Amino acid sequence: MEQDLIGLLVGEHRRLESLFAEIETARSPAARRGALDAAVTMLASHTATEERLLHAHLPAELADYEAAEHRRIGELVARLTELNDVDPAFGMLLAALLEAVREHVQEEETELFPRLPQSVRVTE
């Protein structure tokens, strides 16, 4: 199936935001952990898609910047997944992760994606 790469990535951004809303409104630690686990899985998949398909369309400097952002988010994920939900640092790391991903998404959608050719397509 061929589709617009930017549309694919924006769709994944919306799914991540939905999972983040579930995390923030979860009524139990188990529900929050379930939504967090789903978001972590989605983030890993999304990062792989961007690195495989998007970075090829970027100048090297911009691709390096994007990769650095992904590493920073990956480090937050790694630290967060090592913690138990009741650890005092858990809430702060979770908030930092959500903020970092939201900032990254906003930057991509408002600054990066508009600079890409409209015809960037991907076959998945």
CSV table of C-alpha atoms in Angstrom, one decimal:
chain,number,residue,atom,x,y,z
A,1,MET,CA,0.0,0.0,0.0
A,2,GLU,CA,1.4,3.4,-1.0
A,3,GLN,CA,0.6,6.4,1.1
A,4,ASP,CA,1.9,9.9,1.9
A,5,LEU,CA,4.8,9.6,4.4
A,6,ILE,CA,3.9,12.8,6.2
A,7,GLY,CA,0.3,11.6,6.6
A,8,LEU,CA,1.5,8.3,8.0
A,9,LEU,CA,3.7,10.1,10.6
A,10,VAL,CA,1.0,12.6,11.5
A,11,GLY,CA,-1.4,9.7,12.0
A,12,GLU,CA,1.1,8.0,14.4
A,13,HIS,CA,1.5,11.3,16.2
A,14,ARG,CA,-2.3,11.5,16.8
A,15,ARG,CA,-2.3,7.8,18.1
A,16,LEU,CA,0.6,8.7,20.5
A,17,GLU,CA,-1.3,11.7,21.7
A,18,SER,CA,-4.4,9.5,22.4
A,19,LEU,CA,-2.2,7.1,24.4
A,20,PHE,CA,-0.8,10.0,26.3
A,21,ALA,CA,-4.3,11.2,27.2
A,22,GLU,CA,-5.0,7.7,28.4
A,23,ILE,CA,-1.9,7.8,30.6
A,24,GLU,CA,-2.8,11.1,32.1
A,25,THR,CA,-6.5,10.2,32.8
A,26,ALA,CA,-6.0,6.6,33.9
A,27,ARG,CA,-8.0,5.7,37.0
A,28,SER,CA,-5.6,3.1,38.2
A,29,PRO,CA,-1.9,2.4,38.2
A,30,ALA,CA,-2.6,-0.7,36.1
A,31,ALA,CA,-4.5,1.2,33.5
A,32,ARG,CA,-1.7,3.9,33.4
A,33,ARG,CA,1.0,1.2,33.0
A,34,GLY,CA,-1.0,-0.5,30.2
A,35,ALA,CA,-1.3,2.8,28.3
A,36,LEU,CA,2.3,3.6,29.0
A,37,ASP,CA,3.5,0.2,27.7
A,38,ALA,CA,1.4,0.8,24.5
A,39,ALA,CA,2.9,4.2,24.1
A,40,VAL,CA,6.4,2.9,24.6
A,41,THR,CA,5.8,0.3,21.9
A,42,MET,CA,4.3,2.9,19.6
A,43,LEU,CA,7.2,5.2,20.2
A,44,ALA,CA,9.7,2.5,19.3
A,45,SER,CA,7.8,1.7,16.1
A,46,HIS,CA,7.4,5.4,15.2
A,47,THR,CA,11.1,6.1,15.8
A,48,ALA,CA,12.1,3.2,13.5
A,49,THR,CA,9.7,4.4,10.8
A,50,GLU,CA,11.1,8.0,10.9
A,51,GLU,CA,14.7,6.8,10.9
A,52,ARG,CA,14.1,4.4,8.1
A,53,LEU,CA,11.9,6.5,5.9
A,54,LEU,CA,12.0,10.2,6.9
A,55,HIS,CA,15.7,10.8,7.6
A,56,ALA,CA,16.5,9.8,4.0
A,57,HIS,CA,14.7,12.9,2.8
A,58,LEU,CA,16.5,15.3,5.2
A,59,PRO,CA,19.9,17.1,4.9
A,60,ALA,CA,22.5,15.3,7.0
A,61,GLU,CA,22.5,18.0,9.7
A,62,LEU,CA,18.8,17.9,10.1
A,63,ALA,CA,18.8,14.0,10.2
A,64,ASP,CA,21.4,14.1,12.9
A,65,TYR,CA,19.3,16.6,14.9
A,66,GLU,CA,16.3,14.3,14.6
A,67,ALA,CA,18.3,11.3,15.6
A,68,ALA,CA,19.6,13.1,18.7
A,69,GLU,CA,16.1,14.0,19.6
A,70,HIS,CA,15.1,10.3,19.3
A,71,ARG,CA,18.0,9.3,21.5
A,72,ARG,CA,17.0,11.8,24.2
A,73,ILE,CA,13.5,10.4,24.1
A,74,GLY,CA,14.8,6.8,24.1
A,75,GLU,CA,16.9,7.6,27.2
A,76,LEU,CA,13.8,8.9,29.0
A,77,VAL,CA,11.9,5.8,28.0
A,78,ALA,CA,14.7,3.5,29.3
A,79,ARG,CA,14.9,5.3,32.6
A,80,LEU,CA,11.1,5.3,33.0
A,81,THR,CA,10.6,1.7,32.2
A,82,GLU,CA,13.2,0.7,34.9
A,83,LEU,CA,11.1,2.4,37.6
A,84,ASN,CA,8.1,1.1,39.6
A,85,ASP,CA,5.0,3.3,39.3
A,86,VAL,CA,5.3,4.2,43.1
A,87,ASP,CA,8.9,5.4,42.8
A,88,PRO,CA,9.0,9.1,43.6
A,89,ALA,CA,10.9,9.8,40.3
A,90,PHE,CA,8.3,8.0,38.2
A,91,GLY,CA,5.9,10.9,37.9
A,92,MET,CA,8.6,13.4,37.1
A,93,LEU,CA,10.2,11.2,34.4
A,94,LEU,CA,6.7,10.4,32.9
A,95,ALA,CA,6.0,14.1,32.7
A,96,ALA,CA,9.4,14.8,31.1
A,97,LEU,CA,8.8,12.0,28.5
A,98,LEU,CA,5.3,13.3,27.6
A,99,GLU,CA,6.6,16.9,27.3
A,100,ALA,CA,9.7,15.8,25.2
A,101,VAL,CA,7.6,13.8,22.8
A,102,ARG,CA,5.0,16.6,22.5
A,103,GLU,CA,7.6,19.2,21.8
A,104,HIS,CA,9.2,16.9,19.2
A,105,VAL,CA,5.9,16.3,17.5
A,106,GLN,CA,5.1,20.0,17.4
A,107,GLU,CA,8.5,20.8,16.0
A,108,GLU,CA,8.1,18.2,13.3
A,109,GLU,CA,4.6,19.2,12.3
A,110,THR,CA,5.2,22.9,12.3
A,111,GLU,CA,8.8,23.3,11.2
A,112,LEU,CA,10.1,20.1,9.6
A,113,PHE,CA,7.2,18.6,7.6
A,114,PRO,CA,6.3,21.8,5.8
A,115,ARG,CA,9.8,21.9,4.4
A,116,LEU,CA,9.5,18.4,2.8
A,117,PRO,CA,8.4,17.8,-0.8
A,118,GLN,CA,4.7,17.3,-0.9
A,119,SER,CA,5.2,14.1,-3.0
A,120,VAL,CA,7.2,12.1,-0.4
A,121,ARG,CA,5.5,8.7,-0.5
A,122,VAL,CA,6.1,5.4,1.1
A,123,THR,CA,5.1,1.8,0.3
A,124,GLU,CA,4.4,-0.2,3.4
